[in-house]
PDB file of C-alpha atoms in Angstrom:
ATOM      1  CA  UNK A 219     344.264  24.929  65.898  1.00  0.00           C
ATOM      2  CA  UNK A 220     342.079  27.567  65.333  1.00  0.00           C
ATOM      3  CA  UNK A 221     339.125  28.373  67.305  1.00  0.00           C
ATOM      4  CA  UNK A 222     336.149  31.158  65.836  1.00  0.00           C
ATOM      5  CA  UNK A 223     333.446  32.789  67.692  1.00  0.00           C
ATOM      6  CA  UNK A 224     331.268  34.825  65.989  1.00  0.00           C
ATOM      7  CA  UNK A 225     328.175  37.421  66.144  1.00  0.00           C
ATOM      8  CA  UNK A 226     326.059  39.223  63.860  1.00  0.00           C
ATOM      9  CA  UNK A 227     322.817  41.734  64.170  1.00  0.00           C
ATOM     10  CA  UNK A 228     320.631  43.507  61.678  1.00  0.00           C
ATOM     11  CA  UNK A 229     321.000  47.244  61.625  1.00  0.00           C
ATOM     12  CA  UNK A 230     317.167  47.518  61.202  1.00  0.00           C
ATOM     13  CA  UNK A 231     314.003  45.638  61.917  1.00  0.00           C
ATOM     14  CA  UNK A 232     312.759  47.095  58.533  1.00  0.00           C
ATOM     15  CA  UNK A 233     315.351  45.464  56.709  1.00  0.00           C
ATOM     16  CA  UNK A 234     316.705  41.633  56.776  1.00  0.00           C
ATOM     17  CA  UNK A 235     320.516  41.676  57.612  1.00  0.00           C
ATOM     18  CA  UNK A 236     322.553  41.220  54.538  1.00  0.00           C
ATOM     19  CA  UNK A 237     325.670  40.383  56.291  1.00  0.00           C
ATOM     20  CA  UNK A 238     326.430  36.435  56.600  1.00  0.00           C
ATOM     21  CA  UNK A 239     329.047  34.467  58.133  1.00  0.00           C
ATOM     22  CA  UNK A 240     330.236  30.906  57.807  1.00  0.00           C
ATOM     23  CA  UNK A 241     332.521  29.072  59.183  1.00  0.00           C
ATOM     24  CA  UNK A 242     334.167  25.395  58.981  1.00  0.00           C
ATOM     25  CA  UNK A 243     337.309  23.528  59.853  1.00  0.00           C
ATOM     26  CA  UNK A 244     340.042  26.003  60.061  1.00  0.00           C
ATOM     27  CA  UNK A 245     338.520  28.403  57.665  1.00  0.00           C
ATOM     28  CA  UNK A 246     335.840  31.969  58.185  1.00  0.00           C
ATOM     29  CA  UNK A 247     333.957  34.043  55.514  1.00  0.00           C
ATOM     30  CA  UNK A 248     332.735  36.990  56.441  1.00  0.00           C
ATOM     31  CA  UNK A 249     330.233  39.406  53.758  1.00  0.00           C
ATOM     32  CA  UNK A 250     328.313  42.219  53.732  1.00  0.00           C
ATOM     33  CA  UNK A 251     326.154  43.170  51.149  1.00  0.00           C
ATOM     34  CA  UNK A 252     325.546  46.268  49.274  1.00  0.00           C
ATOM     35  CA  UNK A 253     322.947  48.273  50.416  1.00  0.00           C
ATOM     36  CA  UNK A 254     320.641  49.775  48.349  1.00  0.00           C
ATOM     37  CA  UNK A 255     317.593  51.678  48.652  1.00  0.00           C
ATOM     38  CA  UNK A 256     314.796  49.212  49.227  1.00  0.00           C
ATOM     39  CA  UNK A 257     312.394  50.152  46.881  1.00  0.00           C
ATOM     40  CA  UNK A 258     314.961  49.891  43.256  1.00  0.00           C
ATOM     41  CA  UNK A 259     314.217  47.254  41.388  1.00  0.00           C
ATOM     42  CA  UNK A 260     317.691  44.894  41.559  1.00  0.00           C
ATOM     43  CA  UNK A 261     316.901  42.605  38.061  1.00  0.00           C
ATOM     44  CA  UNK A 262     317.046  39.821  40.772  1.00  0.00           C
ATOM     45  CA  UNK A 263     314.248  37.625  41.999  1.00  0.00           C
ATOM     46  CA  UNK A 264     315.619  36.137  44.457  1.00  0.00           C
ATOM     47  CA  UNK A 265     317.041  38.993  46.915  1.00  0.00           C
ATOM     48  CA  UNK A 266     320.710  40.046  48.458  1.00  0.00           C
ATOM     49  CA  UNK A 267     319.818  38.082  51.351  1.00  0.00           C
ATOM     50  CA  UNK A 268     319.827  34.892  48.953  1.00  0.00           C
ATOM     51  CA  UNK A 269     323.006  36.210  46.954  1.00  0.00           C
ATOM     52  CA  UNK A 270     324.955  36.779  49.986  1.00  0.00           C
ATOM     53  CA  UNK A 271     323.994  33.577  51.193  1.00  0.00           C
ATOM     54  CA  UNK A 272     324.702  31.517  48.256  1.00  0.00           C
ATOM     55  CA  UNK A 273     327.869  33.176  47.710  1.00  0.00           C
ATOM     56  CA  UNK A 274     329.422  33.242  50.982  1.00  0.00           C
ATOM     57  CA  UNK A 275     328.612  28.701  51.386  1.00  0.00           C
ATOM     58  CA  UNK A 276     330.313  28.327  47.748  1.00  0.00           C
ATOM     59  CA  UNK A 277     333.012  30.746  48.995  1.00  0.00           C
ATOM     60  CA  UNK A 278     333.638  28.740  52.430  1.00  0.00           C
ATOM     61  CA  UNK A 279     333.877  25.342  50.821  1.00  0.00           C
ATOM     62  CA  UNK A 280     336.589  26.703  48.058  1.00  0.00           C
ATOM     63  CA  UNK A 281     338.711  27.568  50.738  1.00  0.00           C
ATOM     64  CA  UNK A 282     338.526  24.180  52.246  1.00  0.00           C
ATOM     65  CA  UNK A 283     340.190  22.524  49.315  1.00  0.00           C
ATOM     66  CA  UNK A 284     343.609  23.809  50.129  1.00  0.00           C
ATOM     67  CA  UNK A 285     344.948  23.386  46.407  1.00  0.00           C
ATOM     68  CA  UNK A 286     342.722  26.435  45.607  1.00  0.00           C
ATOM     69  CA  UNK A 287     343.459  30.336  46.082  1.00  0.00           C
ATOM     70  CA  UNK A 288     341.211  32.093  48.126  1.00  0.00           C
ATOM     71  CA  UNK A 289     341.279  34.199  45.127  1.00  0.00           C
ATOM     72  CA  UNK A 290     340.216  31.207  42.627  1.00  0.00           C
ATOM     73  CA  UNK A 291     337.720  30.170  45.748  1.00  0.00           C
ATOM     74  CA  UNK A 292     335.585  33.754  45.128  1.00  0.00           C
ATOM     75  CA  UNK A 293     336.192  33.446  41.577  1.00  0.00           C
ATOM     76  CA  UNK A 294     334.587  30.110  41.187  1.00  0.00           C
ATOM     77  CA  UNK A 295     332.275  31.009  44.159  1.00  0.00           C
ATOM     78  CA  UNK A 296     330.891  34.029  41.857  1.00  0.00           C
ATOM     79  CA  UNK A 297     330.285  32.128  38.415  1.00  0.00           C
ATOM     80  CA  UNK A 298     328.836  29.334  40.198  1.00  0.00           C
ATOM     81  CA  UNK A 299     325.820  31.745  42.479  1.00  0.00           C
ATOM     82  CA  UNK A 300     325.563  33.472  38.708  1.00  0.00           C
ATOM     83  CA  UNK A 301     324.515  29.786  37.318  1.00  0.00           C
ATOM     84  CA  UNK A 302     322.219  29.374  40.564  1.00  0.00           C
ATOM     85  CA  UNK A 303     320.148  32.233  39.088  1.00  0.00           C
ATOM     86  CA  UNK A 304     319.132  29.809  36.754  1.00  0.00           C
ATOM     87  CA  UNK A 305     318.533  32.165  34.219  1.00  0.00           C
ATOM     88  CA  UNK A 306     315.473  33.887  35.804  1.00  0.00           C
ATOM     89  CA  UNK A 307     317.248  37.506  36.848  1.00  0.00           C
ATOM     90  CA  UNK A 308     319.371  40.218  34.859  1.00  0.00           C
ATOM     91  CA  UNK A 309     322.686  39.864  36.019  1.00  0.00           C
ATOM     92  CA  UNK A 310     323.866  42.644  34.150  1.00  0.00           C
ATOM     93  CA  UNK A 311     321.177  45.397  35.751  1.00  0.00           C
ATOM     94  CA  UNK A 312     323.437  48.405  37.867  1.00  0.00           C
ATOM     95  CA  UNK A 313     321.828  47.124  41.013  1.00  0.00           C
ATOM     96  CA  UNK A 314     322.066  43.397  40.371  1.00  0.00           C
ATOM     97  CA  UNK A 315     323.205  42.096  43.896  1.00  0.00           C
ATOM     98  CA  UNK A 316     326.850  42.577  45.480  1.00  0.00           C
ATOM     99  CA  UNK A 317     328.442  42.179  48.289  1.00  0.00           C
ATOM    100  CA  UNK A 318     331.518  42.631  50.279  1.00  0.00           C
ATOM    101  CA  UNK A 319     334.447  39.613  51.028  1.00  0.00           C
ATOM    102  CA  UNK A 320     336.922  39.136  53.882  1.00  0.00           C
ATOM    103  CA  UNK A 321     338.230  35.437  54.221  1.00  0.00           C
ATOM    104  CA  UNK A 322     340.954  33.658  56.678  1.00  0.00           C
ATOM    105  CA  UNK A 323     341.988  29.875  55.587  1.00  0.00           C
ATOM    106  CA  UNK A 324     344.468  28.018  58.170  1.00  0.00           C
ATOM    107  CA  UNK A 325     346.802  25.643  56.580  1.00  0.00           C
ATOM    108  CA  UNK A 326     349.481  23.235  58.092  1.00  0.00           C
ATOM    109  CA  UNK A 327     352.384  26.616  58.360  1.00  0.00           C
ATOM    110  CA  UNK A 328     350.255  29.303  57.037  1.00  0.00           C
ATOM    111  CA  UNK A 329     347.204  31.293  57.159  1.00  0.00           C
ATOM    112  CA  UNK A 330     346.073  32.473  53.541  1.00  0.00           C
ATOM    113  CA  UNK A 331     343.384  35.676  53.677  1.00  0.00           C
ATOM    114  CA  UNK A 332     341.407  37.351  50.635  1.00  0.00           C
ATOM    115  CA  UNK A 333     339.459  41.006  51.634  1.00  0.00           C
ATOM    116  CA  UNK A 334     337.581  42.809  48.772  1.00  0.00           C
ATOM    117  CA  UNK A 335     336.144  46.154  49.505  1.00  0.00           C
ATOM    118  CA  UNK A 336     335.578  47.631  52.668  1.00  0.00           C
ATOM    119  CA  UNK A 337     335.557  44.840  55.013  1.00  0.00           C
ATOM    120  CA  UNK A 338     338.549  44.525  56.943  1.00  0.00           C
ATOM    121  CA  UNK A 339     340.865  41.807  58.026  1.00  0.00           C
ATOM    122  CA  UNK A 340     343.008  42.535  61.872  1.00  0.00           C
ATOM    123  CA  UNK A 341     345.932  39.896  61.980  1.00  0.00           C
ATOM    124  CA  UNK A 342     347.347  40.008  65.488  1.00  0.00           C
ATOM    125  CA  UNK A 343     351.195  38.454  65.058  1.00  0.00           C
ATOM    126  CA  UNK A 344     353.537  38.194  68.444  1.00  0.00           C
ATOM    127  CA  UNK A 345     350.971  41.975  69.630  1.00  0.00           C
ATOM    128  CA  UNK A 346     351.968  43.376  66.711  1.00  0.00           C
ATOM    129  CA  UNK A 347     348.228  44.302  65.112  1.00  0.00           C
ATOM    130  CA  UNK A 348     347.773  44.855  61.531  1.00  0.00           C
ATOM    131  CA  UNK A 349     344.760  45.700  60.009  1.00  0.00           C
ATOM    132  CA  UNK A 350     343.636  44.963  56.283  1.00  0.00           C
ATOM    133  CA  UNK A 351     341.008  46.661  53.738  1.00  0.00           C
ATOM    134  CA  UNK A 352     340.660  46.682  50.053  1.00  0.00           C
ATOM    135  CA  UNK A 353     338.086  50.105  49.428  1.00  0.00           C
ATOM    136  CA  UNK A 354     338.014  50.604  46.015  1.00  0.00           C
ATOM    137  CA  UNK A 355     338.472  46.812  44.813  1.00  0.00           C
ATOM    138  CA  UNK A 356     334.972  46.388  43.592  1.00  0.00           C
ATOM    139  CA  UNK A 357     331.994  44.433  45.109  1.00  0.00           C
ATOM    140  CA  UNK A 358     331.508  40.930  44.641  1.00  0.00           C
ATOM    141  CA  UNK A 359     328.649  39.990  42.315  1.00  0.00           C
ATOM    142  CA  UNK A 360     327.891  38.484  39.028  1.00  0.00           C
ATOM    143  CA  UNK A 361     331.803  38.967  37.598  1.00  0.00           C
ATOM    144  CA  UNK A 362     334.172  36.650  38.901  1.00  0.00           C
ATOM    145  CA  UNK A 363     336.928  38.107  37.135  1.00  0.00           C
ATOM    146  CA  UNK A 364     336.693  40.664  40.664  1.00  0.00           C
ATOM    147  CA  UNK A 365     338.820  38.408  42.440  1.00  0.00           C
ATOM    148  CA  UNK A 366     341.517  39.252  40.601  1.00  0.00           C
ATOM    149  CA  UNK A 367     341.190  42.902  42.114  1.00  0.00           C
ATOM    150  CA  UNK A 368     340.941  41.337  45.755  1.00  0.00           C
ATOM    151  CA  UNK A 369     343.679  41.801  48.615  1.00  0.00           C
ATOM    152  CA  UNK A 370     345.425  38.715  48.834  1.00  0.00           C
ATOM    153  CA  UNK A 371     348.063  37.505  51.056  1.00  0.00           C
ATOM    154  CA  UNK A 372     349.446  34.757  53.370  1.00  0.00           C
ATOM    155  CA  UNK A 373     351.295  34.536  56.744  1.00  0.00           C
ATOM    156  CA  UNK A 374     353.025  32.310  58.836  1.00  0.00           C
ATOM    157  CA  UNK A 375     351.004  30.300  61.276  1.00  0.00           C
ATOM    158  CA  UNK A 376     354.038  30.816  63.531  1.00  0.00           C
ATOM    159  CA  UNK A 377     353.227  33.873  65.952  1.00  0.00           C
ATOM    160  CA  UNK A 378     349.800  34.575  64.582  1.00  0.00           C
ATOM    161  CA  UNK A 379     347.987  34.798  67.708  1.00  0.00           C
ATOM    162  CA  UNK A 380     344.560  36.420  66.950  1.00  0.00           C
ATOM    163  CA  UNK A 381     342.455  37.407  63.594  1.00  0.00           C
ATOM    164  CA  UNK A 382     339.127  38.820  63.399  1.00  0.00           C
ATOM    165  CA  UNK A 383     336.696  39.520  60.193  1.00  0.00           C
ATOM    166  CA  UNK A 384     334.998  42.625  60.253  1.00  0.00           C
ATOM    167  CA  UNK A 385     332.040  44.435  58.513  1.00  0.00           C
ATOM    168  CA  UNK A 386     331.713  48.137  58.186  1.00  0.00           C
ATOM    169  CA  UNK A 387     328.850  47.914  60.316  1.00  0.00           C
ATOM    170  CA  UNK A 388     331.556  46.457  63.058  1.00  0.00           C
ATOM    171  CA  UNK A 389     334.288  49.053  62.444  1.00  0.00           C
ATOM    172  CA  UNK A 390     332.420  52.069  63.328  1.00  0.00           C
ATOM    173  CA  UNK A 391     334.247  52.266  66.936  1.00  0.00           C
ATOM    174  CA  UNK A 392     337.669  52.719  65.208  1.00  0.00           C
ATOM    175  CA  UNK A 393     337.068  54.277  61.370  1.00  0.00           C
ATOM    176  CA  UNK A 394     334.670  56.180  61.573  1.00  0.00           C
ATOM    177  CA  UNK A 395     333.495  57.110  65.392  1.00  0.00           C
ATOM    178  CA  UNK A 396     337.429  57.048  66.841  1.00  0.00           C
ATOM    179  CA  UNK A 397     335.913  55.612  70.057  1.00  0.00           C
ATOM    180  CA  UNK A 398     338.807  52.772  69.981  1.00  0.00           C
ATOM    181  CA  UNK A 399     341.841  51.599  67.960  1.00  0.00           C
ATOM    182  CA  UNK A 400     342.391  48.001  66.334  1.00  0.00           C
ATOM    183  CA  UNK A 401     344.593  46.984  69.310  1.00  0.00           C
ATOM    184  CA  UNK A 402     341.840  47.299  71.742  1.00  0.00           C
ATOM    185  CA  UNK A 403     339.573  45.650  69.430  1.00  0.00           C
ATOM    186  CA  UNK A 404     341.088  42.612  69.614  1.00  0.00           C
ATOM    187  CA  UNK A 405     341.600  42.698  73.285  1.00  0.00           C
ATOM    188  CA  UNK A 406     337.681  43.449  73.956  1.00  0.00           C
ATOM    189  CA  UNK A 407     337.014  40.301  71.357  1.00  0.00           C
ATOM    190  CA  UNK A 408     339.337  38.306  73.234  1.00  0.00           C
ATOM    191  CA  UNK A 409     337.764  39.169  76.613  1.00  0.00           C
ATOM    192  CA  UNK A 410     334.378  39.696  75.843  1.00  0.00           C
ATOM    193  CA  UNK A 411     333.308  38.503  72.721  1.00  0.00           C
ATOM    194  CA  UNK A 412     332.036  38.982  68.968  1.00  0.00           C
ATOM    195  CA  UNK A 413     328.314  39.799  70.496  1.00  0.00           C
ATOM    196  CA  UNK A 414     330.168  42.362  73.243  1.00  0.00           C
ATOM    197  CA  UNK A 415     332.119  44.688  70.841  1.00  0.00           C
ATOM    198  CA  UNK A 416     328.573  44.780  68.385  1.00  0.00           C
ATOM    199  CA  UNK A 417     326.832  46.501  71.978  1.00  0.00           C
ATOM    200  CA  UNK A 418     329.370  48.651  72.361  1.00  0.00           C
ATOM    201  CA  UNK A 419     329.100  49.910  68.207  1.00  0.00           C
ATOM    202  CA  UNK A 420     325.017  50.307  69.350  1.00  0.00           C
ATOM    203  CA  UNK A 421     325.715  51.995  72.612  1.00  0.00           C
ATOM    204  CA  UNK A 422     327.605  54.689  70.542  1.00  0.00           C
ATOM    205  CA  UNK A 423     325.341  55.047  67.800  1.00  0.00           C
ATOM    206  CA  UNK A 424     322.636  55.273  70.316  1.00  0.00           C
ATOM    207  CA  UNK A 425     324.354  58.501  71.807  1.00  0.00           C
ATOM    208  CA  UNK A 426     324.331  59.998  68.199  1.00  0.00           C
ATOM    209  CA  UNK A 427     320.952  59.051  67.011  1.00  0.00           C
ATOM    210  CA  UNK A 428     320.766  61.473  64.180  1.00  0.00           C
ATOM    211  CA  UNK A 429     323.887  61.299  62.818  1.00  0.00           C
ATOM    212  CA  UNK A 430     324.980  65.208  63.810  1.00  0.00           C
ATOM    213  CA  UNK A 431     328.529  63.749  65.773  1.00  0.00           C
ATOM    214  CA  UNK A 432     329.127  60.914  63.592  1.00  0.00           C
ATOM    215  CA  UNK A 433     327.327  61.724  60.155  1.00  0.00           C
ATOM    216  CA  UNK A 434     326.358  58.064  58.587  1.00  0.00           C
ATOM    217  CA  UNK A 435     324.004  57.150  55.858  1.00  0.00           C
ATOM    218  CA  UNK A 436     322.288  54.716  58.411  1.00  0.00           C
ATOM    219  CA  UNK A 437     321.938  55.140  62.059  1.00  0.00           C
ATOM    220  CA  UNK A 438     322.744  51.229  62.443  1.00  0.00           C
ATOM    221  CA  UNK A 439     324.041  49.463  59.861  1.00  0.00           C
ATOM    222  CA  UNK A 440     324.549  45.368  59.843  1.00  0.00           C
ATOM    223  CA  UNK A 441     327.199  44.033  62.220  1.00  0.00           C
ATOM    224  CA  UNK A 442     329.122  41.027  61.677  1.00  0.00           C
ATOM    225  CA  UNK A 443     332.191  39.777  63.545  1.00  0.00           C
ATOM    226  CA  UNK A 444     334.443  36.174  63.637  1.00  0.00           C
ATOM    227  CA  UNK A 445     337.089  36.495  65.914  1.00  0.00           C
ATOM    228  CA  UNK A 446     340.120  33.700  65.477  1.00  0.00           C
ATOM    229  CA  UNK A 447     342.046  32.803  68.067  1.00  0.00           C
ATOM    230  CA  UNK A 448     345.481  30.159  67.182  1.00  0.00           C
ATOM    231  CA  UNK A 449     347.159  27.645  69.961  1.00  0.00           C
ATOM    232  CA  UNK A 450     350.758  28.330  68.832  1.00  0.00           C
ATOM    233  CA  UNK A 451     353.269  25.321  70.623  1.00  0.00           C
TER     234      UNK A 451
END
């Protein structure tokens, strides 16, 4: 069994939140998409919000078919949002919408996990904490022949105690303000919740409003967290 809590809050009440999670039956997507400034024109009518969206569902119900890769999930995932475009955008403009991946699928003996760009993936197996990121893959967006570039993997359900599925946004405590390390992520997930550690990255940024401690491109950025947690016998 595998039980996911999640949480999720918009850097900015001037911008929507272009992170998105989903979640179903043993299986959690987790993306974040590229942000851009506001006012360039994308080619894209319908906005990253929608992309992100419509990629991430498509993405989640891949993975439940457990004949499929997670890496032929996002692949299919990406050709099918290009057809929901319906012809009415430029797919091929620089800006055209992208996004970020992470994905966990639990099978019968084995989870399976996908993580494209900067996202990143914390596996907890018998304490020992390993955490997964793929900057420099590529973003997710009108290509599907990314997910070839993805970090893919699987492990044994055996021992795997933990998992969460992080966005930049959500990472800030370890990578880039050194407030915390992986391990202790987990633990304050565990005892406190998705919703909990996101205070705690918006306490610190708080303290460092202007970026002069921790320089940033964005005071707050999106925040998304689903946090796994596996009944091993």
């Amino acid at each position: 069994m595998m039980r996911i809590t999640w949480a999720t809050d918009q850097g900015s009440p001037a911008r929507p939140n272009e992170d998105f999670v989903a979640t179903a039956l043993g299986a959690a997507v987790v993306l974040d998409g590229m942000s851009i400034d506001m006012s360039l024109e994308t080619g894209c009518v319908h906005g990253r919000p929608w992309y992100v969206g419509q990629l991430a569902t498509r993405l989640l119900t891949g993975l439940l078919d457990h004949r499929v890769s997670p890496a032929t999930a996002l692949a299919q995932a990406i050709a099918e949002t290009a057809d929901a475009h319906d012809g009415r955008c430029d797919l091929s403009h620089p800006w055209t919408p992208a996004t970020t991946v992470v994905a966990l699928r639990a099978r019968d003996r084995a989870a399976d996990y996908l993580v494209l760009s900067d996202s990143t993936l914390l596996l907890d197996r018998d304490g020992r904490v390993t955490a997964l990121t793929a900057d420099g893959s590529g973003f997710a967006a009108a290509d599907p022949r990314v997910a070839e570039r993805a970090r893919v993997g699987s492990v044994p359900i055996a021992g795997l105690r933990r998992a969460a599925l992080l966005t930049d946004g959500a990472t800030r405590l370890v990578d880039r303000f050194g407030l915390t390390d992986w391990p202790q992520t987990l633990t304050t997930l565990a005892e406190r919740g998705p919703a909990a550690l996101i205070e705690q990255v918006r306490e610190a940024e708080r303290t460092d409003p202007d970026g002069r401690r921790w320089p940033r491109n964005k005071p707050h950025d999106d925040a998304t967290v689903a946090f796994c947690e596996f009944a091993n016998p």
